[in-house]
Structures are given as structure tokens and as C-alpha cells.
Coordinates of C-alpha atoms and ligand atoms in Angstrom, one line a residue:
X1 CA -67.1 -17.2 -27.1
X2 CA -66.9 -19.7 -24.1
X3 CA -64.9 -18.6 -21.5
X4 CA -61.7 -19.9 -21.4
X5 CA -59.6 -21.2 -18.9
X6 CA -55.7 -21.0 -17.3
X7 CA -52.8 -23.0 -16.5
X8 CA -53.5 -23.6 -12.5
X9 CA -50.5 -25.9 -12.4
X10 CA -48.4 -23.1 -13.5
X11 CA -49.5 -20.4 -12.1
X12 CA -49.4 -21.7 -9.1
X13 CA -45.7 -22.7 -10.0
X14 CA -44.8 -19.4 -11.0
X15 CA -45.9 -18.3 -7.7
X16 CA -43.8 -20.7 -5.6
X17 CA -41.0 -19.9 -7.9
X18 CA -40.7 -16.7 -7.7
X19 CA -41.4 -16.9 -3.6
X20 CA -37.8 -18.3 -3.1
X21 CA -36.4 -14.8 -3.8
X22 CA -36.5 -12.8 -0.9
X23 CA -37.8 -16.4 1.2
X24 CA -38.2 -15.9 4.7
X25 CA -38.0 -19.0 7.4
X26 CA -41.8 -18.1 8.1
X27 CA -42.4 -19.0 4.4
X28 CA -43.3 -14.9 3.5
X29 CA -41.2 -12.7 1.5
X30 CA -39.1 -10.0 2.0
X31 CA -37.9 -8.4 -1.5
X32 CA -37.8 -4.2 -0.7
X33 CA -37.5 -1.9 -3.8
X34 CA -34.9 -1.5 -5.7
X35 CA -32.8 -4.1 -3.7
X36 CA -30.9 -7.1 -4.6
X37 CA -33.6 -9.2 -4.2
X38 CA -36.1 -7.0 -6.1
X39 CA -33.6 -6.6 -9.3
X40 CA -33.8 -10.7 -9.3
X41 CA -37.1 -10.8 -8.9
X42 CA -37.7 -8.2 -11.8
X43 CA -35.1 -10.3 -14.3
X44 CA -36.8 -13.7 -13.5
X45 CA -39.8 -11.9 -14.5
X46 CA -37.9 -10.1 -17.7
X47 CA -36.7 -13.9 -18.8
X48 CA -40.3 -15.7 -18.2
X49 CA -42.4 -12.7 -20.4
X50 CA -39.3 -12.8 -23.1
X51 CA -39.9 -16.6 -23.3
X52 CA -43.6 -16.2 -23.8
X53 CA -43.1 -14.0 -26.6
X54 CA -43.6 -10.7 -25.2
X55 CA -40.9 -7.9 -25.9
X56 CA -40.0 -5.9 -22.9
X57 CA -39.4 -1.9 -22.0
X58 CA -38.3 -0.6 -18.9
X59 CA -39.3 3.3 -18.2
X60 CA -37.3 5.9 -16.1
X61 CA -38.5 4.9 -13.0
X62 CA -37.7 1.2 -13.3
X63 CA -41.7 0.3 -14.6
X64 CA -41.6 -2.9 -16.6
X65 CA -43.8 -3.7 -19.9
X66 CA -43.8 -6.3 -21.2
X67 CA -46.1 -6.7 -24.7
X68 CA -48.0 -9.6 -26.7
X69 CA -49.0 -8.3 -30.1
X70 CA -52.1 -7.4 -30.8
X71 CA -53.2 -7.5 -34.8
X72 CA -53.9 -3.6 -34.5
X73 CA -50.6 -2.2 -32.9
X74 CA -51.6 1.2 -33.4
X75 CA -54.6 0.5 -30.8
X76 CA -53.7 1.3 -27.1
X77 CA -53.4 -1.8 -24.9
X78 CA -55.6 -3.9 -23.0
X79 CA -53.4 -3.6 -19.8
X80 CA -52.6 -5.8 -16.3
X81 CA -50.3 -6.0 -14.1
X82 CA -49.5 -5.2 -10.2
X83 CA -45.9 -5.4 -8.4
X84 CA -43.0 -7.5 -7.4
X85 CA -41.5 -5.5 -4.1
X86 CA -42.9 -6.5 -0.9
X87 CA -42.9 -5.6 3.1
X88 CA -40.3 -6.4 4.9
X89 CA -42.4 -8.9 6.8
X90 CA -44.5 -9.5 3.9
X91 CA -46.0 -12.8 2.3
X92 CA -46.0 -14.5 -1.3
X93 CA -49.2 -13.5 -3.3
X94 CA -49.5 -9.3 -2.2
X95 CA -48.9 -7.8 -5.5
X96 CA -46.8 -11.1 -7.2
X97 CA -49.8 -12.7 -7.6
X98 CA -51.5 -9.8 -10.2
X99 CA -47.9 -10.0 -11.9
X100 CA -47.9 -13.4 -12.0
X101 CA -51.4 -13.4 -13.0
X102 CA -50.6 -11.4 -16.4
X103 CA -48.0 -13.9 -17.5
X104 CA -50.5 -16.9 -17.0
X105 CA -52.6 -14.5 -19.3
X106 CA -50.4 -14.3 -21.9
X107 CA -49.2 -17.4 -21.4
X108 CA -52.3 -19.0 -21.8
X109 CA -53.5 -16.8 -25.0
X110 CA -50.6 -18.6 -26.4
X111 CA -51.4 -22.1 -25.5
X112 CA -55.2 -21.4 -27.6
X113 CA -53.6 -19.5 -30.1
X114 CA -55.8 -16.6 -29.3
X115 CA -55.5 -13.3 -31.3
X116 CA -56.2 -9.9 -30.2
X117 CA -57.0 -6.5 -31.8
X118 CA -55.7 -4.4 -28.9
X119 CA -52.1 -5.4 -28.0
X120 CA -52.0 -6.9 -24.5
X121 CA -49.5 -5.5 -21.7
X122 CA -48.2 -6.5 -18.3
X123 CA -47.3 -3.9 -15.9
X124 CA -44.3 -4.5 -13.4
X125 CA -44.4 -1.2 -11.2
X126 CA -42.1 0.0 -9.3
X127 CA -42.3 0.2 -5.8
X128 CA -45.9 -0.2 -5.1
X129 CA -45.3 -1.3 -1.3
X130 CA -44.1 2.5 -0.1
X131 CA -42.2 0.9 3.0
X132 CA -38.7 1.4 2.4
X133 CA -39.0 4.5 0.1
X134 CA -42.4 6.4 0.5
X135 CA -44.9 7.4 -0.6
X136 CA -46.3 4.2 -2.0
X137 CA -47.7 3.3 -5.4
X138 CA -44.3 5.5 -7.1
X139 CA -44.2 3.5 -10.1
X140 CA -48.2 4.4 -11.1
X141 CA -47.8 7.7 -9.4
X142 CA -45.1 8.9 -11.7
X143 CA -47.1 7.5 -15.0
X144 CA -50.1 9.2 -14.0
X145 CA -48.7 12.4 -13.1
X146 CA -49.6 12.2 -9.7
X147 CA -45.7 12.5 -9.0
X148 CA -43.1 13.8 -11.1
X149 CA -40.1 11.5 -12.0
X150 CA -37.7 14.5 -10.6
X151 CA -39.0 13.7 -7.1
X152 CA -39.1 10.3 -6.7
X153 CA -36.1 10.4 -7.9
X154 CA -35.0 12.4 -4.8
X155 CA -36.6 10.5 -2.2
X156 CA -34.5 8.9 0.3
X157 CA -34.3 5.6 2.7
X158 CA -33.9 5.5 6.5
X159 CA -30.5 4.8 5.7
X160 CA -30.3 7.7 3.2
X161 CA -29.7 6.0 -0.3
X162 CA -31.3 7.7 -2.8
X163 CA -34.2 6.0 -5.1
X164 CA -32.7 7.0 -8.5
X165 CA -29.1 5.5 -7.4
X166 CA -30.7 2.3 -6.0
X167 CA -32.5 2.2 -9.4
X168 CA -29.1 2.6 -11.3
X169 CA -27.5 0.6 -9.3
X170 CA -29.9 -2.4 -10.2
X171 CA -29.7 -1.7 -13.5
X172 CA -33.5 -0.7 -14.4
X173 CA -33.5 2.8 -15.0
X174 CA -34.6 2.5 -18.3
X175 CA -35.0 4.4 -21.4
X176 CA -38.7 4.7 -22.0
X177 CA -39.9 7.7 -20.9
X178 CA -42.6 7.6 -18.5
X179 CA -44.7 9.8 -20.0
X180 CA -47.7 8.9 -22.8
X181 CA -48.7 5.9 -21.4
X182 CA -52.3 4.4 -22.2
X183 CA -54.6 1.9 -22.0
X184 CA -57.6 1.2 -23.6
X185 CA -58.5 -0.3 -20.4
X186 CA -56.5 -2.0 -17.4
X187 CA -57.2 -4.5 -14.9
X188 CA -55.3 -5.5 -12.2
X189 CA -55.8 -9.2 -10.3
X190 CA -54.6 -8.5 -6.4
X191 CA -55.4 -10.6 -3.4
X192 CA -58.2 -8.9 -0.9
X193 CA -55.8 -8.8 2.2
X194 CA -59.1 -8.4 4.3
X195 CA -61.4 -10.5 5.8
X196 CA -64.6 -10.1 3.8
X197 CA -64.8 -12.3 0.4
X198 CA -63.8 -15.3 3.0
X199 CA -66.7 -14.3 5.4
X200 CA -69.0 -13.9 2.6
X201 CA -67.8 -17.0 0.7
X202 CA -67.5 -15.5 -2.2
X203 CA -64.7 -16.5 -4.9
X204 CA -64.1 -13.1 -6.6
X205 CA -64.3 -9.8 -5.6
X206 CA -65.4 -7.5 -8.0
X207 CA -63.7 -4.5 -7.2
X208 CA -65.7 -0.7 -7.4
X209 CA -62.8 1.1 -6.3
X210 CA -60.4 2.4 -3.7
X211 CA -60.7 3.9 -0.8
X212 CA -58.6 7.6 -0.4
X213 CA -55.6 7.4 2.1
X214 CA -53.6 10.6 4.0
X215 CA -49.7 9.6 5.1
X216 CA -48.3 11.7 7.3
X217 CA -44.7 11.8 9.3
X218 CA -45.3 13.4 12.4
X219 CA -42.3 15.1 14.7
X220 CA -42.2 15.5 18.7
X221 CA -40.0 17.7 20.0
X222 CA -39.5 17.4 23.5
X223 CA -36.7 18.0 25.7
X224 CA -34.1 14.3 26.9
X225 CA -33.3 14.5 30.7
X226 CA -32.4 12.2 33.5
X227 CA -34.6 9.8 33.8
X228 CA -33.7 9.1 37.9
X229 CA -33.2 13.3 38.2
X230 CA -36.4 14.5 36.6
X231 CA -39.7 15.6 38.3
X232 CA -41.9 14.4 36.8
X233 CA -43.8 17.7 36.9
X234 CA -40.4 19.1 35.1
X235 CA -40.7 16.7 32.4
X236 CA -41.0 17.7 28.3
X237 CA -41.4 14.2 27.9
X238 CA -41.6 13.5 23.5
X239 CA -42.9 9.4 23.8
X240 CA -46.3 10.3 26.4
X241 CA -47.2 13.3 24.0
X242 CA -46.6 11.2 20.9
X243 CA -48.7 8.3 22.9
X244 CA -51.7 10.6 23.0
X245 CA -51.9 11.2 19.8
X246 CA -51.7 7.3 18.6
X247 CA -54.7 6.8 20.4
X248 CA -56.3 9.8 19.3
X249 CA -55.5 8.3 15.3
X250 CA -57.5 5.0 16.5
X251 CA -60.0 7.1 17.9
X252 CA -60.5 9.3 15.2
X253 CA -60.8 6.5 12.8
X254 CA -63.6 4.8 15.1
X255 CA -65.3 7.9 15.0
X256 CA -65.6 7.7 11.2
X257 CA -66.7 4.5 10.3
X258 CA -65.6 2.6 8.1
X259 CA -62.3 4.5 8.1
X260 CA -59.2 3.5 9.0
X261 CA -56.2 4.4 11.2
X262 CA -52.9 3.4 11.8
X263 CA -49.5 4.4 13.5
X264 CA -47.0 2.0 12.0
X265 CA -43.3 3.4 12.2
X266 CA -42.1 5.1 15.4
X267 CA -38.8 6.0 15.9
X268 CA -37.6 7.1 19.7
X269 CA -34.6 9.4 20.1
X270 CA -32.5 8.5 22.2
X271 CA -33.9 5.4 22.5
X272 CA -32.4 4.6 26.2
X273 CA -33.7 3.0 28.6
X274 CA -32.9 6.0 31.5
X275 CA -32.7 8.9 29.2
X276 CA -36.8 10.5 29.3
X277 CA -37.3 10.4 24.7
X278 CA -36.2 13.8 23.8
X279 CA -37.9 13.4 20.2
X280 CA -40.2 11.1 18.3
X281 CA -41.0 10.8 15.0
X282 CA -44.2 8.5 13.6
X283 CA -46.2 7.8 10.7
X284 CA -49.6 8.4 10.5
X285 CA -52.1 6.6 7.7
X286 CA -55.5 7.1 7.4
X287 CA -58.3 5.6 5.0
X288 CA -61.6 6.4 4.2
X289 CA -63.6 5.1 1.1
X290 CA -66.8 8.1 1.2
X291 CA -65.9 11.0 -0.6
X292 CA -64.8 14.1 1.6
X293 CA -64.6 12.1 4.4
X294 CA -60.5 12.3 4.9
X295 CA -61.1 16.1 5.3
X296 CA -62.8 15.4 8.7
X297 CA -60.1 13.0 9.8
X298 CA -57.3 15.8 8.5
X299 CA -59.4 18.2 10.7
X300 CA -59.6 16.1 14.1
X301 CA -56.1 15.3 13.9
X302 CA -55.0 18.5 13.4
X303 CA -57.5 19.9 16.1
X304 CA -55.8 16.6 18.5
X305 CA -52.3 17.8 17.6
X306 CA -53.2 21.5 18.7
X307 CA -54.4 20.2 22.3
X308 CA -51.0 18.4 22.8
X309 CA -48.9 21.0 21.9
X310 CA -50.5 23.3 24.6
X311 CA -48.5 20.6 26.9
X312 CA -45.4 22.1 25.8
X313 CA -44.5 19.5 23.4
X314 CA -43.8 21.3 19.8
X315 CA -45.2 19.0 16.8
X316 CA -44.3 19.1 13.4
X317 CA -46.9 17.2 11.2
X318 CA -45.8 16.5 7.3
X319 CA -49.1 15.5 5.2
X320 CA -46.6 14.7 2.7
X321 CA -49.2 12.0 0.7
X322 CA -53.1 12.6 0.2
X323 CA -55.8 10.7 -2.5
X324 CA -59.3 10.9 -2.4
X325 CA -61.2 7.6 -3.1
X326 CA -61.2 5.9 -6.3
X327 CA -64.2 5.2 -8.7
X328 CA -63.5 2.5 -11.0
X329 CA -64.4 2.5 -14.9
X330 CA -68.2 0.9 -15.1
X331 CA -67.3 -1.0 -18.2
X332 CA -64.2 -2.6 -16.7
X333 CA -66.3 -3.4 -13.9
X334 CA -69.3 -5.3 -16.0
X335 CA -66.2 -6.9 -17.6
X336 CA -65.1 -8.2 -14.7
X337 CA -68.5 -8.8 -13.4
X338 CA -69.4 -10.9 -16.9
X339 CA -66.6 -12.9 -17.2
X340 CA -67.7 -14.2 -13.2
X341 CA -70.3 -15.6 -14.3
X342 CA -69.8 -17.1 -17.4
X343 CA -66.8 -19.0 -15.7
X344 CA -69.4 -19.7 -12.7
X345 CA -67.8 -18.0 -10.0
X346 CA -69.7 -16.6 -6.9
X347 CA -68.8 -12.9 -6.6
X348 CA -69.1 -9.6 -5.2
X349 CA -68.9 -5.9 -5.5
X350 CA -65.8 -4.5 -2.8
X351 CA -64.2 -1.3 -1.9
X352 CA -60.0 -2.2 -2.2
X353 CA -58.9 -0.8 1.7
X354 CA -55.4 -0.8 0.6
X355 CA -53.8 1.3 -2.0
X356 CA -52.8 -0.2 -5.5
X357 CA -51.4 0.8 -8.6
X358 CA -54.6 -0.1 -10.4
X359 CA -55.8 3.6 -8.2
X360 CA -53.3 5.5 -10.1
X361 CA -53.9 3.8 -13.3
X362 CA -57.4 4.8 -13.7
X363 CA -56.2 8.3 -13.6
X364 CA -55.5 8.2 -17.3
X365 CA -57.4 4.4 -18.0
X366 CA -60.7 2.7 -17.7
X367 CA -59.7 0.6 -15.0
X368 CA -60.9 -1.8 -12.8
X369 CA -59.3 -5.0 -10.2
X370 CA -60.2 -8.5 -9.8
X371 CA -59.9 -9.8 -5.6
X372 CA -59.4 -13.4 -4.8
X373 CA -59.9 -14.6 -0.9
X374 CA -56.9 -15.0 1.6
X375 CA -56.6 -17.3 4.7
X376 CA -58.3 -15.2 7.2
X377 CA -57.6 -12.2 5.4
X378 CA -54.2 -11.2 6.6
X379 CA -51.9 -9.6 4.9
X380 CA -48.5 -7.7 5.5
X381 CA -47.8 -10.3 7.1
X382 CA -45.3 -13.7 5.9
X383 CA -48.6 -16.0 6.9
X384 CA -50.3 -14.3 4.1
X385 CA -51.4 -17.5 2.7
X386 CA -53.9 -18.4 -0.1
X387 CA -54.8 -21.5 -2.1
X388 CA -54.5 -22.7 -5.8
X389 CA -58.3 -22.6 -6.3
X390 CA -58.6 -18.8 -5.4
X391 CA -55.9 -18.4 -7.4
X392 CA -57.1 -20.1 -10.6
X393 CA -60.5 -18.3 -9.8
X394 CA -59.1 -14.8 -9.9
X395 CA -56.8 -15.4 -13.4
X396 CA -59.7 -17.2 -15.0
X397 CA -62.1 -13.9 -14.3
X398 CA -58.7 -11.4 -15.5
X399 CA -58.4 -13.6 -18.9
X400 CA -62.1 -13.4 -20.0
X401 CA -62.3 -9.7 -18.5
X402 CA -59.2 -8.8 -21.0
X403 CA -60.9 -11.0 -23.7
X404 CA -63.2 -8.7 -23.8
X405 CA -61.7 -6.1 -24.3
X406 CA -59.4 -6.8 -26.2
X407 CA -61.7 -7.8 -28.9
X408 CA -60.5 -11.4 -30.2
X409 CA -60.1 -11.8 -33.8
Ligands
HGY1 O1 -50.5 0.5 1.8 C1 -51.2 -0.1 1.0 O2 -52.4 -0.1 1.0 C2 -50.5 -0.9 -0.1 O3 -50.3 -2.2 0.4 N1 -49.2 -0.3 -0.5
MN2 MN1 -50.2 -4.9 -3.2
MN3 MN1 -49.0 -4.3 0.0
MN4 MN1 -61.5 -1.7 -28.9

């Protein structure tokens, strides 16, 4: 079969469309899980997948399918998908654009009148993003049993709402449980948000896997004093302790190749300008895509941590979110890499750097992800910016991927 093509026009549409919720004056998007903005977001999606024939679930942790027939409904799906929350500072195609991506898929099967064996089925999951209620990937995490739905349930905000009363309170916790989910395999479409399909030139990223990630919250417990009073010999100062240690994160990263490390969130108590920090509390993330490598970074940080507490400065480190790296499904992957080049696309193979639900997915699925370019491959960021081409590109290579697996009939 030739491969077929999408809508561009409306895709790219869809995009723009769905960008006004959550619009920032930088042009990005700020649409946090489970707020106001995300509940639109999730019933403009709900309306658009009803109107192109699919029929909709949500499970107990607010995950949204939504399903085309396939002419065999007792086979598992052929599966897509990605998310709809963003950063607070984030941009218009990070996770949207693999949501998105799956409508123009189904929307486009219907357009050609194309039947399927296997049933085809988006994926909305819930909080992917992990910035305003952490750990990331929650959605994914809970359908692969990598989290149970009690606990999530239970986590908390800065602010100290509860996840399963923000989910209520939206209106998506839903019915189906979130157990017994399957696919007979999944792919998921997701910008890079790195710098290396633009450097090579490439037009698709076909991606192996994912690399493993350790999140950590970090306490500093030192003591607040006068800041015009105290010695500085006298000093239990939190923020220069805590300052060691986020260069020790960048060092330790550097020192492992191609890891990565970042301190992201820092919070100063008091926070006053003539008051020396009493406490401090920080995130830690760190990435590594070779097996067993994390384990060394957990081991240098640890060993770091020990050397600043012999300054007096007590630390309380919570490794409270850990995956090793990710090996996608081979077939998935020829899938992907097939449908590339029938539609012509240059391509190649990539490690994801950031997390995704696709990770958790091949936990209990054959699984693989589809990377399109982005302008100088920022991401996390409200310039996040990409064009119609890549788009078209990367939802061209998910249809015929799916195609395939799907078996048309
Ligand atoms: O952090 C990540 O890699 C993803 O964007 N949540
Ligand atoms: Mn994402
Ligand atoms: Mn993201
Ligand atoms: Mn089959």
C-alpha cells in the first residue's frame, strides 16, 4: 500500500486552536494539570475526537481514550497519543502536538475511508509535565503500575491542593478503571525539544528509547541569623551549602557524559534580604541514557552531600522518583523506520533526553516515538516554536507506522 498522507492544513489548525487556551503574551502556553485551563483543553479535545467518530472513556486518574473501530474489536489497539498539560512557561507543540497528531490520524483514516483490524486509540494522559504535581509522567505511571492510583491520588501542590480533588473538581475522574490496559503496539509523535535532528538536518527522528532520570527534593537545614550581627565564622548559612551542591549536580553530570543535570526549583526560607537563609529546599534531576549509569551519579551525589554536611549544614535528600533507561520495541521501531522512507523523509535513530509517557507505555506495549525538529531545539520554554512542514513530516511517518500495524483491511 502507498503511503498515505495527512491534513497539514488542519493539523496545523488544530494546533493553533488549541494554543489559545492557556496563551501566553510570548505566544507559549501555560495550561498546568488539572486546572481550569487543562479541563478546557481536555473537553475541546473530548468534542473534536467525538466529532470524528471516536467514542471516549476517561479512567480514574483523568487518562482520556478515545477509540475508532477497528473490524476486530476483540484485538488490543494500535495506540497514540501524548499530553495536553504544559510548563508554566511552556510552548505550543510539547506534548499537544502527539495529541494532536492522533486526531489528524483518525481524522485522516476517515477522509480515505480506511479500515482497520486492530481498533485504533488516542491517549490523553494525565499530567505528563510533573511541574505542578510531581513526579512526572502520572497518567502512564499509574497504567503501567509504575505508581499506584492510591498515591497519586495523594500527592499535593505547592499550594497544598490535592491531585484527586483538583481531578474532581474538573470533572475527569472517570470511571474506567486504570487497570488492564493494552496495546498491541503504541506510538507516540513528540517534538525533539533538543538541538540534534536540526543540526543533523534530518526530518524525523526515529526514536530507540529513553534515557533513565533520578528526581530528588533536597532539604538544607541551617540555622537564620542577623545578617549585619553574624560572624561570618558563626554562620550555619542553608543558601552557600545548598550552592555547593548545585554545582556539584553540574559537575557530576559533566563527569558522566552524556548525562544530564539540573537544579530547577529552589525555594529560600526566609527569603529576606538581611535574614542569613535558615533552610533551603531544591530539586535535583538527573539523566543518563547507558544502562547503570544513574547508580554512579546517585553515588557522587550522595558522597557530595556527605562532604557538605561535615560543614554543619544537616541535608535531608528525598530520591522520591528513579527509571532506568528505556529500550524501545524493534518492531515499532522498523515501523517507524519504514514508513520514513516510503513517505521520503530523511531520518534518524535518537535517544528521547526528556521523559514521556511513550517510557511508561512500553512497560506493558510494544512501543516506540516519532521526533520532529524544533527551532533551535528549545523547549520548556514559550519560544518553543516549530513549523508546518516538521509537523506534517512527523504525522505522515505516525499514520503509515500505525498502518502497519494495524493491519488495513
Ligand atoms: O521532564 C521531562 O522530561 C518531561 O518533559 N516531563
Ligand atoms: Mn512532553
Ligand atoms: Mn515537557
Ligand atoms: Mn495484528
Amino acid at each position: 500500500m502507498e503511503a498515505l498522507k495527512i491534513n497539514s492544513d488542519r493539523l496545523w489548525d488544530s494546533l493553533m486552536e488549541m494554543a489559545k487556551i492557556g496563551g501566553t503574551v510570548k505566544g507559549g502556553c501555560c495550561r498546568l494539570a488539572l486546572t481550569d485551563l487543562d479541563k478546557q483543553g481536555r473537553e475541546l479535545y473530548i468534542k473534536w475526537a467525538e466529532e470524528a467518530g471516536c467514542t471516549v472513556k476517561v479512567d480514574a486518574i483523568g487518562n482520556i481514550m478515545c477509540t475508532r473501530p477497528g473490524e476486530d474489536m476483540s484485538l488490543p489497539p494500535v495506540g497514540t497519543g501524548s499530553h495536553l498539560d504544559t510548563q508554566p512557561t511552556g510552548g505550543k507543540f510539547d506534548g499537544v502536538y502527539g495529541v494532536l497528531s492522533g486526531l489528524e490520524v483518525v481524522r485522516s483514516m476517515n477522509d480515505q475511508g480506511i479500515k482497520t483490524k486492530h481498533p485504533i486509540e488516542i491517549s490523553v494522559w494525565t499530567n505528563e509535565e510533573g511541574s505542578r504535581f510531581a513526579p512526572a509522567m502520572m497518567g502512564s505511571g499509574v497504567v503501567s503500575g509504575r505508581f499506584t492510583l492510591e498515591e497519586i491520588l495523594d500527592k499535593k501542590d505547592v499550594d497544598g491542593l490535592r491531585l484527586g480533588d483538583e481531578l474532581e473538581r474538573i470533572g475527569f475522574a472517570g470511571e474506567t478503571p486504570v487497570t488492564g490496559r493494552d496495546f498491541h503496539a503504541f506510538f507516540e509523535a513528540h517534538i525533539e525539544q533538543g538541538p540534534y535532528l536540526e543540526a543533523e538536518e534530518k526530518q524525523v527522528g526515529i526514536v530507540t528509547g529513553g534515557q533513565g532520570q533520578r528526581w530528588y527534593n533536597a532539604t538544607f537545614m541551617g540555622r537564620e541569623s542577623h545578617a549585619g550581627t553574624t560572624p561570618m565564622h558563626l554562620r550555619n548559612d542553608a543558601l552557600i551549602a545548598s550552592s555547593q551542591l548545585v554545582l556539584k549536580v553540574e559537575e557530576i553530570a559533566k563527569a558522566h557524559p552524556p548525562g544530564c543535570g539540573t537544579v530547577g526549583f529552589m525555594q529560600v526560607t526566609p527569603n529576606s534580604r538581611n535574614t542569613i537563609p535558615g533552610s533551603i529546599s531544591m530539586s535535583i534531576d538527573l539523566r543518563h541514557p547507558i544502562d547503570g549509569e544513574l547508580t554512579l551519579m546517585d553515588k557522587a551525589l550522595t558522597e557530595a552531600i556527605a562532604e557538605i554536611e561535615a560543614t554543619g549544614v544537616s541535608v535531608e535528600l528525598d530520591p522520591f522518583w528513579y527509571y532506568e533507561p528505556i529500550h524501545f520495541n524493534t518492531e515499532c521501531v522498523s515501523a517507524v523506520r519504514k514508513a520514513s522512507v516510503d513517505l521520503g523523509y530523511s531520518h534518524m535513530d535518537i535517544i528521547a533526553g526528556a521523559g514521556h509517557d511513550a517510557c511508561y507505555v512500553s512497560d506493558f506495549a510494544p512501543t516506540s516515538m516519532i521526533f520532529t525538529p524544533c527551532l533551535n531545539g528549545i523547549s520548556h520554554n514559550e519560544i518553543e516554536s516549530t513549523t508546518q512542514e516538521e509537523c506534517e513530516g512527523g504525522c505522515s511517518v505516525l499514520l503509515n507506522a500505525m498502518l502497519t500495524m494495524a493491519e488495513v483491511v
